[in-house]
């Protein structure tokens, strides 16, 4: 049986390590086409790891097309075209030419995967919405954290109110007032460990009996979360002005969850007229609310000309959500929502028994980080950085060999844009081909809910990539043209 | 209208400050019996704070019996007996005699409240299960945190797997193996921001269609959480061996949530025979599971002789839960559960799309804290401390003036015990009288679910206090006898 060492695996998880080892052997040809992989159970026993670890590694290889499975028979190595092997070889050569970069990032980098033992390759991830670690202001954060702990132990040991410590809620309000023109009272702010957790609180607050709706196409995870909470979740189509009023009015939606400032993935900005139509829709029934998910507002590339729903909502119908997981780091789990005053009161009444899910240490650290201006500085720096990254990426494509075969929806966008390809490949083939070359991509069709309800995936091909570049690095930009060349066929 | 200054309120929240100001004026007689308090809206406007802040302060004064409300009329000051006023005065004198202590803790201490401007009083909280801030190993935690940030930025910036970073899960497994004899694989561990959040994940994992059950009497919050998630929650009575098999078998329960190691609030330890009966019950249906909530296991006062359900479960039916919020600090939101392997696989399949709710910073810091032995040291120190605190508290009562009128269920317990009073007061009167004297107490009857289902509160009086002493300080111990004297009448 194949065997690998699990000592000295750095910061990789066991499953990542196993995945890399297997993939490496597949690409290098040590594991050959149609070779049968060991059974999960015996492999786990042999390696001294858990069955789940093996299962996770197999699942990822399967998803990426390196192996295939035959029910009741097991897992087998997929055919790897020679062109792909050669490309890995080339990349490996490039790789050797910049060993300092390699040392810095080996096996570590989020969104990219470096194989070990001098063998290939670097993979770029154009589908991830994660941000890149090098840009997090570590030293400032560490200092704020240290100061927080030194300053006031008793405050840190006093349990946070359900909605978060006052200092952080006040800091968020001052920030929103100064930089977004939003007038919000700290009592309306609810702090939680990530927006995913806040959605769960919202369902408890607004009711399991309500009918929720998200945008179609949209952010797949939202659909999964509502499904997982066992509430009904509809999908409403988009038109060029935002979410379709016609479909919305025809539906039985109570709570509409949208991204009006910058729709994911199309980049559509909901027009002002549509915003008022949406508010009127919400005002027409006591059961109705709008969740304004402002997930990447900090990085919008141009000035805002259209007011937020939250700012023009006079009826107390809009719940505003935002997160520091995107603007600071996806590994810091702090998000917030702003409830209209009536709902804020109801929140304390119905859900006031909950403990806040964010530690007081982190809450006070972030409060200081905002109050002392570091958050603003960070946002400004990152906005410039992302703007340049986007510009170079788009220029590189426009000056590249397939410029005439691609069409970029060049939004004044957050951290993603759409790229339409002239290709005979289906969307599924696009994903598979890219993956075989070492790239993770997301197609527009994967963002659709099929038939309105039964899971994601459009039935017709979109030939369109959703390019998320927040986790990319500048030296990965040149790789894009090679990928596009392969895909435009 | 009354007015208060909100500058220089230290670490108090606005609502706490307003509450203290009002209570101070009520006890001092500045606000007199039957005086009407300002309307919430006008008071908020006048003070420049939010209506919710005023509402929260009023709600707390109401709950504590300082004010009463007349629907449509407003809030009015309750009668404060002269004896209570005088007692406050006395306490105030005692207070002046130890100003160094006072300076250290003024307005800060969790579970106790010091009023300002040299005026009375100190309140003790015998109902809180919070732990005391002075015992948290701040300097070690700060150092571990600093080392974590210095060591490996890239690991910190790599998003945590849904179930938590491997290092922390492995550290927990090694700890459980070394100190509890539990054999658990890191792949079975799920890290989350508090047990309350983990309950929510469990409901999603096990199903909204399942029928849940908790112990009666029990921990009120559990009932609230299941209710809030809109699942059916039964309440099963206790007998002297643990949760009643007779009632359990008669019920339609699928998922039984219990505290077998140390029942809250009675302290009953589920006997070994009952444990096997429970496991057999669970094994009889595919739908059945047992949640073993080991909430205060670290502080159990004597050695364990009865094995944990998790350890003797051969069928994969037991979900074990524990938290660092209790053993370290209630302001650190890190808990974990251990799933049987089959459920761990199902977890990744069904809920693997979620982000972990604990920041990687905190996860790595805690992993280091455990691995370097600090967690064990802290637990050992605290176990000794609590043991002494409990002993002194019980001795003080047994040597006090009402020794013959009280009965202590002196369990080899965690951080609480039951105290039965010889009194003519109803349980409600006990709570109100204690509150008027400045003490928060919890009666056993408040831990009951009435009629099995419709909310908490036993209809017959128990004359029994649930004494939670984890948040108490030694110099508060002498106050207990004064309280008991008043209650035993």
Short mmCIF file of N, CA and C in Angstrom, two decimals, chain A residues 246-337:
data_model
loop_
_atom_site.label_atom_id
_atom_site.label_comp_id
_atom_site.label_asym_id
_atom_site.label_seq_id
_atom_site.Cartn_x
_atom_site.Cartn_y
_atom_site.Cartn_z
N UNK A 246 -41.10 42.20 -10.44
CA UNK A 246 -42.18 41.39 -10.97
C UNK A 246 -42.21 40.02 -10.28
N UNK A 247 -41.04 39.39 -10.25
CA UNK A 247 -40.96 38.08 -9.60
C UNK A 247 -41.19 38.17 -8.10
N UNK A 248 -40.66 39.23 -7.51
CA UNK A 248 -40.81 39.39 -6.06
C UNK A 248 -42.29 39.49 -5.70
N UNK A 249 -43.01 40.32 -6.44
CA UNK A 249 -44.43 40.54 -6.14
C UNK A 249 -45.25 39.27 -6.37
N UNK A 250 -44.83 38.47 -7.34
CA UNK A 250 -45.54 37.23 -7.60
C UNK A 250 -45.27 36.18 -6.52
N UNK A 251 -44.15 36.34 -5.81
CA UNK A 251 -43.76 35.33 -4.83
C UNK A 251 -44.44 35.58 -3.49
N UNK A 252 -44.28 34.64 -2.58
CA UNK A 252 -44.86 34.78 -1.24
C UNK A 252 -43.81 35.18 -0.21
N UNK A 253 -42.74 35.86 -0.68
CA UNK A 253 -41.61 36.22 0.18
C UNK A 253 -42.00 37.14 1.33
N UNK A 254 -41.46 36.84 2.53
CA UNK A 254 -41.59 37.76 3.66
C UNK A 254 -40.28 38.52 3.90
N UNK A 255 -39.17 37.79 3.85
CA UNK A 255 -37.87 38.39 4.18
C UNK A 255 -36.96 38.27 2.96
N UNK A 256 -36.60 39.40 2.39
CA UNK A 256 -35.79 39.42 1.17
C UNK A 256 -34.34 39.75 1.51
N UNK A 257 -33.46 38.84 1.17
CA UNK A 257 -32.04 38.97 1.51
C UNK A 257 -31.27 39.35 0.24
N UNK A 258 -30.79 40.59 0.16
CA UNK A 258 -30.18 41.06 -1.09
C UNK A 258 -28.84 41.77 -0.87
N UNK A 259 -28.12 41.96 -1.98
CA UNK A 259 -26.83 42.66 -1.96
C UNK A 259 -26.93 43.87 -2.89
N UNK A 260 -27.72 44.89 -2.49
CA UNK A 260 -28.06 45.98 -3.41
C UNK A 260 -26.86 46.85 -3.81
N UNK A 261 -25.87 46.98 -2.94
CA UNK A 261 -24.76 47.88 -3.26
C UNK A 261 -23.87 47.29 -4.35
N UNK A 262 -23.83 45.98 -4.41
CA UNK A 262 -22.93 45.35 -5.37
C UNK A 262 -23.28 43.88 -5.41
N UNK A 263 -24.15 43.54 -6.33
CA UNK A 263 -24.67 42.17 -6.37
C UNK A 263 -23.58 41.15 -6.64
N UNK A 264 -23.64 40.08 -5.87
CA UNK A 264 -22.78 38.95 -6.18
C UNK A 264 -23.60 37.93 -6.96
N UNK A 265 -23.14 37.45 -8.13
CA UNK A 265 -21.84 37.74 -8.75
C UNK A 265 -21.89 38.75 -9.91
N UNK A 266 -23.05 39.29 -10.25
CA UNK A 266 -23.10 40.08 -11.50
C UNK A 266 -22.55 41.50 -11.34
N UNK A 267 -22.44 42.00 -10.10
CA UNK A 267 -21.97 43.36 -9.90
C UNK A 267 -23.06 44.42 -10.06
N UNK A 268 -24.28 44.00 -10.36
CA UNK A 268 -25.38 44.97 -10.54
C UNK A 268 -25.57 45.81 -9.28
N UNK A 269 -25.66 47.13 -9.46
CA UNK A 269 -25.98 48.03 -8.35
C UNK A 269 -27.47 48.35 -8.44
N UNK A 270 -28.19 48.09 -7.38
CA UNK A 270 -29.64 48.31 -7.41
C UNK A 270 -29.93 49.80 -7.57
N UNK A 271 -30.71 50.13 -8.59
CA UNK A 271 -30.96 51.54 -8.91
C UNK A 271 -31.87 52.19 -7.88
N UNK A 272 -31.80 53.51 -7.83
CA UNK A 272 -32.51 54.24 -6.77
C UNK A 272 -34.01 54.01 -6.85
N UNK A 273 -34.54 54.01 -8.08
CA UNK A 273 -35.98 53.77 -8.23
C UNK A 273 -36.39 52.41 -7.67
N UNK A 274 -35.56 51.42 -8.00
CA UNK A 274 -35.82 50.06 -7.53
C UNK A 274 -35.71 50.00 -6.00
N UNK A 275 -34.81 50.80 -5.45
CA UNK A 275 -34.67 50.80 -3.99
C UNK A 275 -35.96 51.24 -3.32
N UNK A 276 -36.56 52.30 -3.88
CA UNK A 276 -37.82 52.77 -3.29
C UNK A 276 -38.94 51.76 -3.53
N UNK A 277 -38.92 51.11 -4.70
CA UNK A 277 -39.92 50.06 -4.94
C UNK A 277 -39.80 48.95 -3.89
N UNK A 278 -38.54 48.59 -3.57
CA UNK A 278 -38.31 47.53 -2.59
C UNK A 278 -38.80 47.94 -1.20
N UNK A 279 -38.52 49.21 -0.85
CA UNK A 279 -38.98 49.68 0.47
C UNK A 279 -40.50 49.70 0.53
N UNK A 280 -41.13 50.10 -0.58
CA UNK A 280 -42.60 50.08 -0.61
C UNK A 280 -43.14 48.67 -0.48
N UNK A 281 -42.45 47.75 -1.16
CA UNK A 281 -42.85 46.34 -1.04
C UNK A 281 -42.82 45.92 0.44
N UNK A 282 -41.72 46.26 1.11
CA UNK A 282 -41.56 45.84 2.51
C UNK A 282 -42.61 46.49 3.40
N UNK A 283 -42.92 47.76 3.10
CA UNK A 283 -43.85 48.50 3.96
C UNK A 283 -45.28 47.98 3.85
N UNK A 284 -45.54 47.21 2.80
CA UNK A 284 -46.92 46.79 2.56
C UNK A 284 -47.40 45.68 3.48
N UNK A 285 -46.50 45.07 4.23
CA UNK A 285 -46.94 44.02 5.16
C UNK A 285 -46.07 44.03 6.41
N UNK A 286 -46.71 43.74 7.52
CA UNK A 286 -46.01 43.68 8.80
C UNK A 286 -44.96 42.57 8.82
N UNK A 287 -45.20 41.51 8.04
CA UNK A 287 -44.30 40.37 8.03
C UNK A 287 -43.01 40.62 7.26
N UNK A 288 -42.99 41.69 6.45
CA UNK A 288 -41.89 41.85 5.50
C UNK A 288 -40.68 42.61 6.04
N UNK A 289 -39.51 42.11 5.70
CA UNK A 289 -38.26 42.79 6.00
C UNK A 289 -37.27 42.62 4.85
N UNK A 290 -36.30 43.53 4.78
CA UNK A 290 -35.22 43.41 3.79
C UNK A 290 -33.89 43.31 4.53
N UNK A 291 -33.11 42.30 4.20
CA UNK A 291 -31.75 42.19 4.72
C UNK A 291 -30.81 42.77 3.68
N UNK A 292 -30.16 43.89 4.03
CA UNK A 292 -29.22 44.56 3.12
C UNK A 292 -27.82 44.07 3.44
N UNK A 293 -27.34 43.15 2.64
CA UNK A 293 -26.06 42.50 2.92
C UNK A 293 -24.96 43.28 2.20
N UNK A 294 -24.20 44.03 2.98
CA UNK A 294 -23.23 44.97 2.39
C UNK A 294 -21.83 44.37 2.49
N UNK A 295 -21.70 43.15 1.95
CA UNK A 295 -20.54 42.31 2.26
C UNK A 295 -19.19 42.83 1.79
N UNK A 296 -19.16 43.63 0.72
CA UNK A 296 -17.83 44.10 0.30
C UNK A 296 -17.80 45.61 0.09
N UNK A 297 -18.64 46.30 0.85
CA UNK A 297 -18.81 47.74 0.64
C UNK A 297 -17.51 48.53 0.77
N UNK A 298 -16.63 48.07 1.67
CA UNK A 298 -15.42 48.86 1.92
C UNK A 298 -14.53 48.96 0.69
N UNK A 299 -14.66 47.99 -0.22
CA UNK A 299 -13.73 47.95 -1.34
C UNK A 299 -14.37 48.36 -2.66
N UNK A 300 -15.55 48.97 -2.57
CA UNK A 300 -16.15 49.43 -3.80
C UNK A 300 -15.20 50.43 -4.45
N UNK A 301 -15.07 50.37 -5.75
CA UNK A 301 -13.96 51.07 -6.38
C UNK A 301 -14.23 52.55 -6.63
N UNK A 302 -15.45 52.95 -6.77
CA UNK A 302 -15.73 54.37 -6.98
C UNK A 302 -16.67 54.88 -5.90
N UNK A 303 -16.81 56.19 -5.86
CA UNK A 303 -17.63 56.79 -4.82
C UNK A 303 -19.08 56.34 -4.92
N UNK A 304 -19.74 56.38 -3.81
CA UNK A 304 -21.12 55.95 -3.77
C UNK A 304 -22.02 57.11 -4.19
N UNK A 305 -22.92 56.85 -5.14
CA UNK A 305 -23.85 57.91 -5.48
C UNK A 305 -25.27 57.53 -5.08
N UNK A 306 -25.51 56.26 -4.87
CA UNK A 306 -26.84 55.81 -4.52
C UNK A 306 -26.91 55.51 -3.03
N UNK A 307 -27.87 56.11 -2.31
CA UNK A 307 -27.89 55.91 -0.86
C UNK A 307 -28.24 54.46 -0.50
N UNK A 308 -27.78 54.05 0.65
CA UNK A 308 -28.09 52.71 1.12
C UNK A 308 -29.55 52.58 1.49
N UNK A 309 -30.08 51.40 1.35
CA UNK A 309 -31.45 51.13 1.77
C UNK A 309 -31.63 51.52 3.24
N UNK A 310 -30.66 51.17 4.05
CA UNK A 310 -30.75 51.45 5.49
C UNK A 310 -30.94 52.94 5.73
N UNK A 311 -30.30 53.78 4.91
CA UNK A 311 -30.36 55.23 5.12
C UNK A 311 -31.67 55.85 4.68
N UNK A 312 -32.33 55.22 3.71
CA UNK A 312 -33.58 55.82 3.22
C UNK A 312 -34.81 55.06 3.73
N UNK A 313 -34.57 54.14 4.65
CA UNK A 313 -35.67 53.33 5.20
C UNK A 313 -36.34 54.10 6.33
N UNK A 314 -37.54 54.56 6.10
CA UNK A 314 -38.25 55.35 7.12
C UNK A 314 -39.22 54.49 7.93
N UNK A 315 -39.41 53.24 7.50
CA UNK A 315 -40.43 52.40 8.12
C UNK A 315 -39.84 51.35 9.06
N UNK A 316 -38.52 51.36 9.23
CA UNK A 316 -37.93 50.34 10.08
C UNK A 316 -38.02 48.96 9.50
N UNK A 317 -37.72 48.83 8.21
CA UNK A 317 -37.89 47.55 7.53
C UNK A 317 -36.56 46.95 7.07
N UNK A 318 -35.47 47.70 7.22
CA UNK A 318 -34.20 47.24 6.67
C UNK A 318 -33.24 46.81 7.78
N UNK A 319 -32.69 45.62 7.63
CA UNK A 319 -31.65 45.09 8.51
C UNK A 319 -30.35 45.15 7.73
N UNK A 320 -29.40 45.93 8.23
CA UNK A 320 -28.13 46.11 7.53
C UNK A 320 -27.10 45.14 8.10
N UNK A 321 -26.31 44.49 7.24
CA UNK A 321 -25.28 43.56 7.71
C UNK A 321 -23.93 43.87 7.09
N UNK A 322 -22.89 43.73 7.89
CA UNK A 322 -21.54 43.88 7.37
C UNK A 322 -20.59 43.05 8.22
N UNK A 323 -19.36 42.91 7.73
CA UNK A 323 -18.44 42.01 8.42
C UNK A 323 -17.02 42.55 8.40
N UNK A 324 -16.27 42.26 9.46
CA UNK A 324 -14.84 42.56 9.47
C UNK A 324 -14.04 41.37 8.95
N UNK A 325 -14.72 40.25 8.75
CA UNK A 325 -14.02 39.07 8.23
C UNK A 325 -13.52 39.34 6.82
N UNK A 326 -14.20 40.21 6.10
CA UNK A 326 -13.80 40.53 4.74
C UNK A 326 -12.83 41.72 4.71
N UNK A 327 -13.15 42.74 5.51
CA UNK A 327 -12.33 43.95 5.43
C UNK A 327 -11.01 43.80 6.19
N UNK A 328 -10.95 42.92 7.18
CA UNK A 328 -9.70 42.73 7.92
C UNK A 328 -9.06 41.39 7.58
N UNK A 329 -9.72 40.32 7.98
CA UNK A 329 -9.19 38.99 7.70
C UNK A 329 -10.30 37.99 7.89
N UNK A 330 -10.34 37.00 6.99
CA UNK A 330 -11.39 36.00 7.11
C UNK A 330 -11.20 35.12 8.34
N UNK A 331 -10.05 35.23 9.00
CA UNK A 331 -9.83 34.41 10.20
C UNK A 331 -10.26 35.14 11.47
N UNK A 332 -10.63 36.43 11.34
CA UNK A 332 -11.19 37.17 12.49
C UNK A 332 -12.69 37.10 12.37
N UNK A 333 -13.34 36.45 13.28
CA UNK A 333 -14.77 36.22 13.14
C UNK A 333 -15.57 37.29 13.86
N UNK A 334 -15.64 38.49 13.29
CA UNK A 334 -16.48 39.53 13.88
C UNK A 334 -17.32 40.19 12.79
N UNK A 335 -18.63 40.11 12.94
CA UNK A 335 -19.55 40.76 12.02
C UNK A 335 -20.57 41.53 12.84
N UNK A 336 -21.37 42.32 12.15
CA UNK A 336 -22.42 43.04 12.89
C UNK A 336 -23.64 43.22 12.01
N UNK A 337 -24.78 43.42 12.69
CA UNK A 337 -25.96 43.83 11.95
C UNK A 337 -26.58 45.01 12.67
#
